[in-house]
Short mmCIF file of C-alpha atoms and ligand atoms in Angstrom, two decimals:
data_model
loop_
_atom_site.label_atom_id
_atom_site.label_comp_id
_atom_site.label_asym_id
_atom_site.label_seq_id
_atom_site.Cartn_x
_atom_site.Cartn_y
_atom_site.Cartn_z
CA MET A 1 -0.14 0.03 0.13
CA SER A 2 1.39 3.04 -1.13
CA GLY A 3 0.56 6.89 -1.44
CA GLY A 4 -3.42 6.26 -1.54
CA LEU A 5 -2.91 3.60 -4.37
CA PRO A 6 -3.75 -0.09 -4.28
CA PRO A 7 -0.80 -2.41 -4.34
CA GLY A 8 1.32 -2.83 -7.54
CA ARG A 9 1.35 0.80 -8.66
CA PHE A 10 4.09 2.00 -6.64
CA PHE A 11 7.54 2.16 -8.65
CA LEU A 12 9.62 4.95 -7.13
CA PRO A 13 13.16 3.50 -6.65
CA GLY A 14 12.73 4.29 -2.91
CA PRO A 15 11.30 4.25 -0.63
CA THR A 16 9.07 1.22 -2.30
CA GLU A 17 5.85 -0.27 -1.10
CA VAL A 18 5.28 -2.37 1.80
CA ASP A 19 3.57 -5.05 2.36
CA ALA A 20 0.06 -4.35 4.54
CA GLU A 21 0.90 -7.33 6.77
CA VAL A 22 4.33 -5.45 7.45
CA LEU A 23 2.94 -2.24 8.19
CA ALA A 24 0.37 -3.59 10.42
CA ALA A 25 3.12 -5.28 12.29
CA GLN A 26 4.03 -1.77 13.13
CA VAL A 27 1.03 -1.42 15.92
CA THR A 28 2.51 -2.55 19.19
CA ALA A 29 2.63 -1.53 22.55
CA MET A 30 5.49 0.14 24.13
CA TYR A 31 7.98 -1.46 26.22
CA GLY A 32 11.58 -1.09 27.55
CA HIS A 33 14.24 -1.58 25.04
CA ARG A 34 16.74 -3.22 27.14
CA THR A 35 14.34 -6.26 27.73
CA ASP A 36 14.88 -9.61 26.97
CA ALA A 37 11.76 -9.10 24.74
CA CYS A 38 13.34 -6.48 22.59
CA ARG A 39 16.24 -8.63 22.54
CA ALA A 40 14.44 -11.43 20.66
CA VAL A 41 13.29 -8.87 18.15
CA LEU A 42 16.37 -7.26 17.17
CA ARG A 43 18.11 -11.22 16.90
CA GLU A 44 15.14 -12.17 14.82
CA VAL A 45 15.67 -9.37 12.25
CA ASP A 46 19.65 -9.63 12.59
CA GLU A 47 19.53 -13.35 11.75
CA GLY A 48 16.99 -12.90 9.19
CA LEU A 49 19.19 -10.60 7.60
CA ARG A 50 22.35 -12.28 7.42
CA PRO A 51 22.12 -14.59 4.26
CA PHE A 52 20.94 -11.27 2.29
CA PHE A 53 24.56 -9.51 3.87
CA GLY A 54 26.47 -12.87 3.65
CA THR A 55 27.75 -12.67 7.11
CA THR A 56 27.89 -14.70 10.06
CA ARG A 57 28.74 -11.90 12.51
CA PRO A 58 25.56 -9.77 13.42
CA VAL A 59 23.77 -7.14 11.20
CA LEU A 60 24.09 -3.89 13.04
CA ILE A 61 20.66 -2.38 13.12
CA GLY A 62 20.36 1.51 13.36
CA THR A 63 17.68 4.12 14.00
CA LEU A 64 18.59 6.19 10.94
CA SER A 65 18.44 6.69 7.02
CA ALA A 66 20.94 5.03 5.09
CA THR A 67 23.23 8.15 5.03
CA GLY A 68 23.55 8.30 8.23
CA PHE A 69 25.68 4.89 8.10
CA MET A 70 27.63 6.12 5.40
CA GLU A 71 29.08 8.65 7.22
CA ALA A 72 29.27 5.87 10.13
CA ALA A 73 31.30 3.90 7.99
CA VAL A 74 33.67 6.66 6.81
CA ARG A 75 34.33 7.99 10.48
CA SER A 76 35.16 4.66 11.85
CA GLY A 77 36.38 3.03 8.30
CA THR A 78 38.70 5.26 6.62
CA ARG A 79 41.98 7.61 8.29
CA ALA A 80 42.92 9.99 5.86
CA SER A 81 42.91 9.68 2.16
CA VAL A 82 39.85 8.21 0.58
CA LEU A 83 39.51 7.17 -3.13
CA SER A 84 35.24 7.03 -3.85
CA VAL A 85 34.41 5.70 -7.30
CA VAL A 86 31.59 8.13 -8.50
CA ASN A 87 29.23 6.86 -11.14
CA GLY A 88 26.13 8.61 -10.12
CA ALA A 89 24.46 10.91 -7.11
CA PHE A 90 24.99 8.40 -4.78
CA SER A 91 28.57 7.71 -4.90
CA GLY A 92 29.10 11.04 -5.12
CA ARG A 93 27.02 11.92 -1.72
CA PHE A 94 29.87 9.39 -0.28
CA ALA A 95 32.83 11.11 -1.41
CA GLN A 96 30.88 14.35 -0.30
CA ILE A 97 30.58 12.97 3.27
CA ALA A 98 34.34 11.66 3.21
CA GLU A 99 35.17 15.00 2.38
CA ARG A 100 32.84 16.98 4.90
CA CYS A 101 34.05 14.65 7.79
CA GLY A 102 37.50 16.16 6.70
CA ARG A 103 39.20 13.36 4.81
CA SER A 104 40.92 13.89 1.70
CA VAL A 105 39.31 12.37 -0.95
CA GLU A 106 40.03 11.75 -4.54
CA ARG A 107 37.19 10.76 -7.32
CA LEU A 108 37.20 8.10 -9.32
CA ASP A 109 34.75 9.42 -12.29
CA VAL A 110 33.01 7.03 -14.03
CA PRO A 111 30.39 8.01 -16.70
CA TRP A 112 26.82 7.98 -15.09
CA GLY A 113 25.21 5.12 -16.65
CA ARG A 114 28.64 2.67 -16.35
CA ALA A 115 29.93 0.48 -13.89
CA ILE A 116 33.68 0.82 -12.63
CA ASP A 117 35.92 -1.14 -14.13
CA PRO A 118 37.84 -3.33 -11.49
CA GLU A 119 40.97 -2.97 -13.47
CA VAL A 120 40.66 0.69 -13.60
CA LEU A 121 40.63 0.31 -10.09
CA ASP A 122 43.66 -1.74 -9.61
CA ARG A 123 45.61 0.31 -11.82
CA ARG A 124 44.80 3.69 -9.79
CA LEU A 125 45.49 1.37 -5.93
CA SER A 126 48.79 -0.18 -7.01
CA ARG A 127 50.12 3.92 -6.87
CA GLY A 128 49.14 3.77 -3.00
CA GLY A 129 48.30 7.05 -0.93
CA VAL A 130 44.60 5.67 0.22
CA ASP A 131 43.44 3.83 2.77
CA ALA A 132 39.81 3.46 1.94
CA VAL A 133 37.61 2.87 -1.23
CA THR A 134 34.03 3.99 -1.40
CA VAL A 135 31.77 2.29 -3.40
CA VAL A 136 27.87 2.34 -4.23
CA HIS A 137 26.95 -1.49 -5.32
CA SER A 138 23.45 -0.70 -6.87
CA GLU A 139 23.48 3.37 -8.59
CA THR A 140 19.91 4.36 -7.76
CA SER A 141 20.17 7.23 -10.08
CA THR A 142 21.29 5.20 -12.97
CA GLY A 143 20.54 2.12 -12.59
CA ALA A 144 24.31 0.80 -13.28
CA LEU A 145 25.47 -2.26 -10.93
CA ALA A 146 29.12 -2.49 -9.83
CA PRO A 147 30.68 -6.09 -10.47
CA LEU A 148 31.11 -6.69 -6.22
CA ALA A 149 32.71 -9.21 -5.99
CA ALA A 150 35.83 -8.00 -8.80
CA ILE A 151 36.15 -5.13 -6.59
CA GLY A 152 36.78 -6.72 -3.99
CA GLU A 153 39.16 -9.17 -4.85
CA VAL A 154 40.92 -6.18 -6.21
CA VAL A 155 40.60 -4.29 -2.79
CA GLY A 156 41.77 -7.65 -1.30
CA ARG A 157 45.33 -7.13 -3.44
CA TYR A 158 45.94 -4.00 -0.54
CA PRO A 159 46.15 -5.45 2.85
CA ASP A 160 45.85 -1.45 4.27
CA VAL A 161 42.75 -0.13 1.99
CA LEU A 162 39.28 -1.06 3.58
CA LEU A 163 36.41 -1.14 1.50
CA LEU A 164 33.07 0.65 1.84
CA VAL A 165 30.01 -0.18 0.06
CA ASP A 166 26.57 1.31 0.00
CA SER A 167 24.15 -1.30 -0.87
CA VAL A 168 21.00 0.64 -0.22
CA THR A 169 19.40 -0.95 -3.83
CA GLY A 170 21.36 -4.01 -3.56
CA VAL A 171 20.92 -5.85 -0.42
CA GLY A 172 17.73 -8.24 -0.42
CA ALA A 173 17.87 -8.15 -3.91
CA THR A 174 20.91 -9.24 -5.36
CA PRO A 175 23.76 -11.31 -4.31
CA VAL A 176 26.03 -9.91 -1.48
CA ARG A 177 28.71 -11.51 0.08
CA ALA A 178 30.13 -9.54 1.96
CA GLU A 179 32.71 -12.23 3.90
CA ASP A 180 33.45 -14.10 0.73
CA TRP A 181 33.93 -10.70 -1.08
CA GLY A 182 35.77 -8.73 1.64
CA LEU A 183 33.74 -5.82 2.41
CA ASP A 184 34.81 -4.18 5.20
CA VAL A 185 31.50 -2.37 5.43
CA VAL A 186 28.21 -2.68 3.31
CA LEU A 187 25.37 -1.09 4.65
CA THR A 188 21.44 -0.73 3.24
CA GLY A 189 18.42 1.41 4.79
CA SER A 190 15.00 -0.25 5.34
CA GLN A 191 12.66 1.55 2.83
CA LYS A 192 14.81 0.13 -0.49
CA GLY A 193 15.88 -3.65 -1.65
CA LEU A 194 14.13 -4.64 1.31
CA ALA A 195 10.32 -3.17 1.53
CA MET A 196 10.18 -2.28 4.94
CA PRO A 197 9.13 1.60 6.22
CA PRO A 198 12.19 3.83 6.10
CA GLY A 199 13.95 4.44 9.38
CA LEU A 200 16.04 1.99 10.06
CA ALA A 201 19.42 1.37 8.30
CA PHE A 202 21.22 -1.93 8.62
CA ALA A 203 25.24 -3.02 7.77
CA ALA A 204 27.61 -5.84 8.00
CA VAL A 205 31.49 -4.87 9.17
CA SER A 206 34.73 -6.75 9.18
CA GLU A 207 36.96 -7.19 12.22
CA ARG A 208 39.28 -5.43 10.04
CA LEU A 209 37.48 -2.55 9.85
CA LEU A 210 36.86 -2.69 13.72
CA GLU A 211 40.72 -2.69 14.69
CA ARG A 212 41.15 0.04 12.61
CA ALA A 213 37.61 2.23 13.80
CA ARG A 214 39.50 1.61 17.78
CA ASP A 215 42.39 3.92 16.90
CA LEU A 216 40.37 6.25 14.82
CA PRO A 217 39.77 9.32 17.30
CA ASP A 218 36.85 11.16 15.76
CA ARG A 219 34.44 7.80 15.53
CA GLY A 220 31.77 10.45 17.11
CA TYR A 221 29.17 8.99 19.76
CA TYR A 222 25.78 8.39 17.71
CA LEU A 223 27.35 6.96 14.06
CA ASP A 224 30.47 5.06 16.11
CA LEU A 225 30.36 1.69 14.56
CA VAL A 226 32.61 0.08 17.17
CA ARG A 227 29.62 0.65 20.11
CA TYR A 228 27.29 -0.59 17.51
CA VAL A 229 29.18 -4.02 17.29
CA GLU A 230 29.53 -3.92 21.24
CA ARG A 231 26.09 -3.75 21.55
CA ALA A 232 24.71 -6.06 18.80
CA ASP A 233 27.00 -9.31 20.42
CA ASP A 234 24.62 -8.48 23.25
CA ALA A 235 21.53 -8.10 20.64
CA GLN A 236 21.17 -4.54 21.56
CA THR A 237 21.30 -0.89 20.17
CA PRO A 238 23.81 1.59 21.56
CA THR A 239 20.36 3.64 21.92
CA THR A 240 16.78 3.51 22.25
CA PRO A 241 15.81 1.79 18.52
CA ALA A 242 12.37 2.52 16.68
CA LEU A 243 10.44 -0.38 17.94
CA THR A 244 7.29 0.21 16.01
CA LEU A 245 10.02 -0.12 12.72
CA LEU A 246 11.66 -3.09 14.32
CA HIS A 247 8.55 -5.14 14.70
CA ALA A 248 7.90 -4.32 10.42
CA ALA A 249 11.43 -5.50 9.80
CA ARG A 250 11.08 -8.74 12.20
CA GLU A 251 7.68 -9.19 9.93
CA GLN A 252 9.68 -8.60 6.48
CA ALA A 253 12.47 -10.46 7.35
CA HIS A 254 10.31 -13.81 7.66
CA ARG A 255 8.56 -12.81 5.13
CA MET A 256 11.72 -13.00 3.12
CA ARG A 257 13.24 -15.96 4.88
CA ALA A 258 9.93 -17.49 3.26
CA GLU A 259 10.88 -16.34 -0.32
CA THR A 260 14.65 -17.54 0.20
CA PRO A 261 17.44 -14.91 -0.93
CA ASP A 262 17.82 -16.98 -4.55
CA GLY A 263 14.17 -16.97 -5.07
CA ARG A 264 14.36 -13.10 -4.38
CA PHE A 265 17.66 -12.74 -6.57
CA ALA A 266 15.90 -14.60 -9.25
CA ARG A 267 12.72 -13.09 -9.29
CA HIS A 268 14.59 -9.45 -8.96
CA ARG A 269 16.18 -10.39 -12.41
CA ALA A 270 13.61 -11.16 -14.20
CA LEU A 271 11.85 -8.21 -12.97
CA ALA A 272 14.62 -6.03 -14.88
CA ASP A 273 14.45 -8.46 -17.59
CA ALA A 274 11.27 -7.42 -18.16
CA CYS A 275 12.02 -4.05 -17.75
CA ALA A 276 14.72 -3.95 -20.40
CA SER A 277 12.92 -6.25 -22.91
CA ALA A 278 10.21 -3.34 -22.61
CA VAL A 279 12.34 -0.59 -23.58
CA GLY A 280 13.77 -3.10 -26.53
CA ARG A 281 10.32 -3.45 -27.94
CA TRP A 282 9.54 0.41 -27.78
CA ARG A 283 13.01 1.06 -29.36
CA ALA A 284 11.97 -1.47 -32.10
CA GLY A 285 8.70 -0.39 -32.80
CA GLY A 286 10.57 3.24 -33.83
CA MET A 287 10.26 4.88 -30.09
CA ASP A 288 13.78 7.07 -29.32
CA VAL A 289 14.04 5.75 -25.91
CA SER A 290 16.92 3.19 -24.17
CA VAL A 291 18.23 1.77 -21.19
CA LEU A 292 20.57 3.73 -20.05
CA ALA A 293 23.39 1.45 -18.07
CA PRO A 294 24.75 -1.38 -20.90
CA VAL A 295 23.93 -5.05 -20.99
CA GLY A 296 26.00 -6.42 -18.06
CA GLU A 297 26.08 -3.42 -15.95
CA ARG A 298 22.55 -3.39 -15.14
CA SER A 299 21.00 -3.20 -11.53
CA PRO A 300 18.38 -5.52 -10.96
CA THR A 301 16.37 -3.45 -8.45
CA VAL A 302 15.92 -0.04 -11.02
CA THR A 303 15.88 1.13 -14.80
CA CYS A 304 16.71 4.36 -15.95
CA ILE A 305 15.27 5.19 -19.35
CA GLU A 306 16.71 7.74 -21.47
CA LEU A 307 13.75 9.54 -23.46
CA PRO A 308 13.44 10.61 -26.82
CA PRO A 309 14.56 14.24 -26.95
CA ASP A 310 11.20 16.11 -27.44
CA ARG A 311 10.03 14.32 -24.14
CA GLY A 312 10.77 15.89 -20.29
CA GLY A 313 11.21 13.97 -17.04
CA PRO A 314 8.66 15.23 -14.60
CA GLU A 315 6.21 15.81 -17.45
CA VAL A 316 6.34 11.98 -17.91
CA VAL A 317 6.05 11.04 -14.42
CA ALA A 318 3.46 13.22 -14.09
CA GLY A 319 1.57 11.73 -16.68
CA VAL A 320 2.08 8.08 -16.09
CA ARG A 321 0.31 9.27 -12.32
CA GLU A 322 -2.56 10.05 -14.70
CA ARG A 323 -2.63 6.45 -15.80
CA GLY A 324 -2.61 5.54 -11.84
CA TYR A 325 1.16 4.57 -11.44
CA VAL A 326 3.96 6.03 -9.40
CA ILE A 327 7.76 6.09 -10.93
CA GLY A 328 10.77 7.99 -10.62
CA GLY A 329 11.78 10.87 -12.18
CA GLY A 330 15.36 11.09 -13.37
CA TYR A 331 18.00 11.98 -10.30
CA GLY A 332 20.06 14.81 -10.41
CA ARG A 333 21.59 15.59 -13.87
CA LEU A 334 19.25 13.30 -15.37
CA GLU A 335 16.00 14.85 -14.48
CA GLN A 336 15.18 16.09 -17.59
CA ARG A 337 16.53 13.12 -19.83
CA THR A 338 15.45 9.83 -18.22
CA ILE A 339 12.61 8.55 -15.44
CA ARG A 340 13.32 5.58 -13.53
CA ILE A 341 11.36 2.48 -12.76
CA GLY A 342 12.12 1.38 -9.37
CA HIS A 343 11.18 -2.48 -9.41
CA MET A 344 12.62 -3.72 -5.83
CA GLY A 345 10.70 -5.48 -2.63
CA ASP A 346 8.11 -7.42 -3.17
CA HIS A 347 7.08 -6.55 -6.84
CA SER A 348 5.82 -8.77 -8.88
CA LEU A 349 6.07 -9.64 -12.89
CA GLU A 350 2.25 -8.92 -13.07
CA ALA A 351 2.28 -5.52 -11.49
CA LEU A 352 5.74 -4.68 -13.66
CA ALA A 353 4.16 -5.70 -16.52
CA GLY A 354 0.80 -2.70 -15.51
CA VAL A 355 3.61 -0.02 -14.96
CA LEU A 356 5.40 -0.78 -18.86
CA GLU A 357 1.70 -0.36 -20.31
CA ALA A 358 1.57 2.98 -18.37
CA VAL A 359 4.40 4.05 -19.73
CA GLU A 360 4.34 2.92 -22.92
CA ALA A 361 0.99 4.55 -23.48
CA GLU A 362 2.23 7.56 -22.07
CA LEU A 363 5.33 7.84 -24.40
CA HIS A 364 3.57 6.57 -27.79
CA PRO A 365 0.01 7.57 -27.38
CA GLY A 366 -0.72 6.78 -30.75
CA LEU A 367 0.07 3.05 -30.17
CA ARG A 368 -2.92 2.88 -27.11
CA ALA A 369 -6.25 3.98 -26.59
C1 LIG B 1 18.37 6.08 -1.46
C2 LIG B 1 19.63 5.68 -1.41
C3 LIG B 1 20.79 6.26 -0.26
C4 LIG B 1 20.36 6.92 0.70
O1 LIG B 1 19.58 6.31 1.80
P1 LIG B 1 18.79 7.26 2.40
O2 LIG B 1 17.67 6.64 3.39
O3 LIG B 1 17.29 8.37 2.08
O4 LIG B 1 19.61 7.91 3.63
C5 LIG B 1 21.93 5.89 -0.72
N1 LIG B 1 22.76 5.54 -1.45
C6 LIG B 1 21.73 4.92 -2.11
C7 LIG B 1 22.28 4.00 -3.38
C8 LIG B 1 20.17 4.68 -2.50
O5 LIG B 1 19.76 4.36 -3.27
#
């Protein structure tokens, strides 16, 4: 249920549609958070999410939006010099956070819509002078998916370089293997690939990161990942968690377990493929549209579609809304040229077919009545 619309019509690339039962689970009487009852809820959320992070360690649970854990990753995981891979708005944000935290930041720019080539990253790291790399797994502003396993392998060749990953539109929808891939922080928010209400953030952190963090003088207090880990070992959070959101998260974690990680990953891949096929059909039919990210670099959760030159993003989004569906506009510098369909969380292929029909009708009114 979202924005007063019936289910299956809300395709914003975050927040995503939340199932009615998950929403209803938020209604709970208050109780103390330093209790076994709260420990039990936190433990269920943690354990339910571990397979989606590829970690055997506790998943950290924070009452903040994902950006809060991006800043925490910088403050607890970087010393002085950060290399930020920038291929869109959110990876640009990661660089900006590091700058505002006083780090010296070098941007490794990649064209918007493309993913970083791990060999390019390797060449830069081989010159030294970097203590951490920031990467966005699924760049929500462009629909590009980074080759995270290969990036992890490259960064793993440099023992003093930590890898900090924003997988806000990756976790829950596409494989993330924090331990196998050597991710020192991998974080997400509740309202994207996990299809929970906004307000919580989750992260897996490595032992290596904790060792470094303990020597960093300016980790702050609220964002200190060391405190999160110490509390998580006792199934607790450093400060009062958003209890109602935790109840929704627990309900959704159960639903995700029932679907299984592989089931979720396959469904998201099928949604992205259906979206790309539709754009291909429209193009074959003479419409000047294309998926921004090339084949092999496409996110399974968000498709960014380049519009014909005579159409503008905001106007198309408004037209699609008139037809009963919510989609995302282009983000940042892509606002006019593109639209984005967020197909993450619990969406079905049937619902996606509905929004695609609405977009097609809006872009090519002559084709359908
Ligand atoms: C939405 C998003 C964020 C920011 O999330 P908030 O929860 O709004 O802080 C960061 N990175 C990516 C890739 C996102 O899609």
